[in-house]
Short mmCIF file of C-alpha atoms in Angstrom, two decimals:
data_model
loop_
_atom_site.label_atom_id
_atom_site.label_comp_id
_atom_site.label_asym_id
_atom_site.label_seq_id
_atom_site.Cartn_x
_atom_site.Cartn_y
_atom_site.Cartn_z
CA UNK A 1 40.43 -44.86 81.90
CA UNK A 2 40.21 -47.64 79.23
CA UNK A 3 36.73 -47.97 78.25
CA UNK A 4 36.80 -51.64 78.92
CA UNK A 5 36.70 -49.87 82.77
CA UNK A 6 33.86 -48.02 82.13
CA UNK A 7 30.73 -49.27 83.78
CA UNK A 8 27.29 -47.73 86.09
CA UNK A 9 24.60 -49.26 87.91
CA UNK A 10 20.97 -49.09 86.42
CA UNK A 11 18.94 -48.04 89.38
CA UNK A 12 16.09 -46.06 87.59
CA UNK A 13 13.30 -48.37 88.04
CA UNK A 14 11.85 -51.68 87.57
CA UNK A 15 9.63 -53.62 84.99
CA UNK A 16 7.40 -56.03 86.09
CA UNK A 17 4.43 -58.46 84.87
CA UNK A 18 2.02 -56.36 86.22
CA UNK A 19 2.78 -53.31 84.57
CA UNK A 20 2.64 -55.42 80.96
CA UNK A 21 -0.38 -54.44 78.99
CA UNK A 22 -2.16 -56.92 76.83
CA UNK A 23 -1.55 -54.75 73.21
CA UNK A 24 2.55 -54.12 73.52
CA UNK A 25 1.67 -50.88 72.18
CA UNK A 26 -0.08 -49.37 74.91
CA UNK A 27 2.72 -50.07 77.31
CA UNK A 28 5.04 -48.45 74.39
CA UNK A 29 2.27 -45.58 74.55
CA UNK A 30 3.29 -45.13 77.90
CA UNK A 31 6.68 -45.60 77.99
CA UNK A 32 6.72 -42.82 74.79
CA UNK A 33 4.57 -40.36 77.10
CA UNK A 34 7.26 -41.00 79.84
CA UNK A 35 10.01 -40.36 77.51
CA UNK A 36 8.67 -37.01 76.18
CA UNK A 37 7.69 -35.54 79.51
CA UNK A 38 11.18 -36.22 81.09
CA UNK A 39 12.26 -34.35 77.73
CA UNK A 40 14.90 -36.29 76.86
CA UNK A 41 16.52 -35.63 73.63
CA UNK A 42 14.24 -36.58 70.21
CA UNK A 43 12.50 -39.23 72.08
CA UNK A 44 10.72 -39.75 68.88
CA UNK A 45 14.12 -41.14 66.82
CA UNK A 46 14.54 -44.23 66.35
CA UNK A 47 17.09 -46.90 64.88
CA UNK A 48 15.70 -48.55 61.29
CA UNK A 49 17.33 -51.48 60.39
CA UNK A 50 16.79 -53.24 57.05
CA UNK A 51 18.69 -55.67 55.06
CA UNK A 52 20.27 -55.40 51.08
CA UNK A 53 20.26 -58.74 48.73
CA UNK A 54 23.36 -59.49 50.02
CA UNK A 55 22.56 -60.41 53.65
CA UNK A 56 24.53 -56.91 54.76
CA UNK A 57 22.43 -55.14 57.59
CA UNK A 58 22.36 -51.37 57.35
CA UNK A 59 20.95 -48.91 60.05
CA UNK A 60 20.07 -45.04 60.35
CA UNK A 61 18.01 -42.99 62.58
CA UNK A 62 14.74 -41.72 61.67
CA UNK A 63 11.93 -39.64 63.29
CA UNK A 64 8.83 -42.10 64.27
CA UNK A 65 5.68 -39.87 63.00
CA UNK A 66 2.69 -42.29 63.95
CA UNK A 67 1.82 -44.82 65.73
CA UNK A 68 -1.21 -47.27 65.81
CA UNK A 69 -1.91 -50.91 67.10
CA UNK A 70 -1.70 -52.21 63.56
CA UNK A 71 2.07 -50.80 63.45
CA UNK A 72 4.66 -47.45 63.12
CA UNK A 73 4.73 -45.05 60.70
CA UNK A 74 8.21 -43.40 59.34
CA UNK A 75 8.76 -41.50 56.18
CA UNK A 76 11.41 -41.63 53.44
CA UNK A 77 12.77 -40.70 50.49
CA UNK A 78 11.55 -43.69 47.86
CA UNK A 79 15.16 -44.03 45.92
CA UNK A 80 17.21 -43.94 49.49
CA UNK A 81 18.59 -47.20 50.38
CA UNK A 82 16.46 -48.30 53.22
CA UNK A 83 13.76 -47.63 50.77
CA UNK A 84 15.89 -50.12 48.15
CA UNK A 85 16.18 -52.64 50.65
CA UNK A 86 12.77 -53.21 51.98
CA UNK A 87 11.46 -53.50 48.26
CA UNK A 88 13.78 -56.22 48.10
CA UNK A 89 13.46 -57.48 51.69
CA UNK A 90 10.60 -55.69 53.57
CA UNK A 91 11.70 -57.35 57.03
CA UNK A 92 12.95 -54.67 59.04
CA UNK A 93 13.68 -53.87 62.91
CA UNK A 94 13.18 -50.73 65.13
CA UNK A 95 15.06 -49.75 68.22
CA UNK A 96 14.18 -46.83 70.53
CA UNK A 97 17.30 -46.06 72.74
CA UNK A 98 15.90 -44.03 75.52
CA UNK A 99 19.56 -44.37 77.66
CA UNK A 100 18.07 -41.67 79.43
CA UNK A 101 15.65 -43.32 81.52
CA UNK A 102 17.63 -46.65 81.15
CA UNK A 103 15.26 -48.30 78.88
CA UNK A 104 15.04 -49.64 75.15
CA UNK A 105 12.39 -50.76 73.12
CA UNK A 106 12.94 -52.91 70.04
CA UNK A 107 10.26 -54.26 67.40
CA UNK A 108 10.99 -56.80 64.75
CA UNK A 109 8.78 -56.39 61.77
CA UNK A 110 7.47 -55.72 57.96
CA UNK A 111 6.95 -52.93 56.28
CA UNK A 112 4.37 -51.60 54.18
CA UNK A 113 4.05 -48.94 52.12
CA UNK A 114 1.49 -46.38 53.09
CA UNK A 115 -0.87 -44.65 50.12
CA UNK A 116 -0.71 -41.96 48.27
CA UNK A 117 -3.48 -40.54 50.17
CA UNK A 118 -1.44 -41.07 53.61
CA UNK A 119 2.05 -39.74 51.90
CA UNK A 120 0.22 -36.46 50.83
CA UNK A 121 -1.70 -35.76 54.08
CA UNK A 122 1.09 -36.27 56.29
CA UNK A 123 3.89 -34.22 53.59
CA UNK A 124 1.30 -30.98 53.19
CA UNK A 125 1.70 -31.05 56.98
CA UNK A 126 4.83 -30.12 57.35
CA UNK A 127 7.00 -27.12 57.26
CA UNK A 128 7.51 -25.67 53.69
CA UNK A 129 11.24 -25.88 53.61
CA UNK A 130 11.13 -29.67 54.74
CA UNK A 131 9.18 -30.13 51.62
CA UNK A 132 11.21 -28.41 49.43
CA UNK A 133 14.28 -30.28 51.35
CA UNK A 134 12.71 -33.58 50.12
CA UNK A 135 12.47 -32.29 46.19
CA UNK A 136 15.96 -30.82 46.42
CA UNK A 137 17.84 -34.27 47.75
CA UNK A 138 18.15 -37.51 46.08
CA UNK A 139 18.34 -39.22 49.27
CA UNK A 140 21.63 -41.49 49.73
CA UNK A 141 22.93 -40.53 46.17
CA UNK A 142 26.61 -38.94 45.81
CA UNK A 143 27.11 -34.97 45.61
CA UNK A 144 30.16 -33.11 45.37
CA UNK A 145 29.54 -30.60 48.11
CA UNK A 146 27.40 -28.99 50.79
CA UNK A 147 27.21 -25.79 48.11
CA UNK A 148 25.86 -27.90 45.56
CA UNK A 149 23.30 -29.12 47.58
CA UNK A 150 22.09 -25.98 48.96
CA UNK A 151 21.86 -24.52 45.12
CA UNK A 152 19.45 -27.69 44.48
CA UNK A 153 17.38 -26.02 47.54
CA UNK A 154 17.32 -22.85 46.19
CA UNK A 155 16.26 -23.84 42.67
CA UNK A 156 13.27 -25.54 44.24
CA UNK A 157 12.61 -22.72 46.41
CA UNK A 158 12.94 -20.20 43.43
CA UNK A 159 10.56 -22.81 41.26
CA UNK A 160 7.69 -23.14 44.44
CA UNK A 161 7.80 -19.80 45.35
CA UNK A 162 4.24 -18.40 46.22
CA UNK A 163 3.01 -21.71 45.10
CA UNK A 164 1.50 -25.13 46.77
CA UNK A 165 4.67 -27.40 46.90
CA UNK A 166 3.03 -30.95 45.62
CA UNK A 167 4.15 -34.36 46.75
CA UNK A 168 7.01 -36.21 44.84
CA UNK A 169 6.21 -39.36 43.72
CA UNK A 170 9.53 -40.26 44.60
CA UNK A 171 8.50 -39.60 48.34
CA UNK A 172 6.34 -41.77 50.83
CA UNK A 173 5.72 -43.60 54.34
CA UNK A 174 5.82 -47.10 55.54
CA UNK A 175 3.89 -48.79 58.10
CA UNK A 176 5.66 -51.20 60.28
CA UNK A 177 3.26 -54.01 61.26
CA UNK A 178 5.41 -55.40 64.49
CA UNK A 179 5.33 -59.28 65.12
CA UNK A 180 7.98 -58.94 67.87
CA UNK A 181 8.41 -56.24 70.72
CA UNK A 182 11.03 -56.72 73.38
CA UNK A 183 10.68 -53.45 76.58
CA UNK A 184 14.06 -53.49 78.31
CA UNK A 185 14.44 -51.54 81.78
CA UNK A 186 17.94 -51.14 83.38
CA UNK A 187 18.87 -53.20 86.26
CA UNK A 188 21.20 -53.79 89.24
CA UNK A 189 24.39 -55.58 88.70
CA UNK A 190 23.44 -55.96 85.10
CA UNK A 191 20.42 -57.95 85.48
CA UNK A 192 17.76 -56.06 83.44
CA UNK A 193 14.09 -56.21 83.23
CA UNK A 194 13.29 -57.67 79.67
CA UNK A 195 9.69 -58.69 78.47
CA UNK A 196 9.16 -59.99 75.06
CA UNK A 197 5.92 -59.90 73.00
CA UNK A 198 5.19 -62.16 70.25
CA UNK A 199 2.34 -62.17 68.07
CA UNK A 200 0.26 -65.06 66.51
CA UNK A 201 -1.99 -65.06 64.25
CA UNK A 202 -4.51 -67.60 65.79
CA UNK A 203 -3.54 -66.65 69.57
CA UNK A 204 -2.73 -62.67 69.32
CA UNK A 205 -0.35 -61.12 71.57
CA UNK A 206 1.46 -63.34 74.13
CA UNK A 207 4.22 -62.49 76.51
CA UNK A 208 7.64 -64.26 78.20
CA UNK A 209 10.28 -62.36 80.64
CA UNK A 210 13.78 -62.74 78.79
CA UNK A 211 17.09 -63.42 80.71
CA UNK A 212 19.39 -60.22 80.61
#
């Protein structure tokens, strides 16, 4: 079958005005919850999207790790280049691609950088060879091979062993403060639910239904 053939119907449910929420971030609450209890694969990854001094777009996937109304909170290292690009151009866009249960959510956005005091509460949480993992790779720099890589790992393991791994300053979060966030929900013969919210300053939150 050519995959210019390949099509479905989206019959998994509806969206509608009243199930909008004034905050855009409760009804992603609840979408989220949704998403993990059907346990769907990593409901928490999500698409970041940022943009070098050129104009060239660039995306990758990364794991969503908070979540507030002021914004959502992802972690990197500092010298990769999404990290690169947002110091340049801190306008950025997520996208949550929940296929699954035939919905998408995608946020337009800027990022901030979170403190020191954020990057080192959230990086002593995690597991010990994650935070070795982020002092053995220079995130989005060449290397040679896998075996390299994994001798980096061990040198750090070998140099932290029985001993509190500290955070690298070359390691932190950001904070995306959304100003746009668009809830799609499959429908029939390709005409989708979509609900955009925009945010103003003087007004707050307001929201229009989008033709699919």
């Amino acid at each position: 079958m050519s995959i210019a053939d390949m099509r479905r119907q989206y019959t998994m449910g509806r969206l509608t005005e009243e199930a909008l929420t004034e905050h855009p971030v409760d009804l992603f609450k609840q979408w989220l919850g949704e998403a993990i209890d059907a346990k769907i694969p990593d409901p928490t990854a999500m698409t970041v999207a940022t943009v070098d001094a050129s104009g060239q777009p660039s995306q990758r996937i990364v794991l969503l790790k908070d979540y507030d109304h002021d914004g959502f909170v992802f972690y990197t290292n500092l010298g990769s280049r999404k990290a690169k690009e947002l110091a340049v151009n801190p306008k950025i866009s997520l996208h949550f691609p929940w296929f699954f249960m035939e919905r998408q959510v995608r946020i337009c956005g800027v990022a901030e950088k979170l403190s020191v005091a954020q990057n080192a509460k959230y990086f002593l949480s995690r597991p010990k060879d994650s935070q070795l993992a982020a002092w053995a790779s220079q995130q989005s720099q060449p290397i040679s091979s896998r075996e390299l890589l994994m001798t980096q790992f061990k040198q750090m393991k070998d140099k932290f062993a029985n001993k509190d791994i500290p955070l690298p300053d070359f390691w932190g979060g950001f904070k995306v403060k959304p100003a746009q966030i668009e809830f799609w929900q499959g429908g029939e013969h390709r005409l989708h639910d979509r609900f955009e919210y925009r945010f103003n300053e003087q007004s707050g939150w307001s929201t229009q239904r989008l033709m699919p």
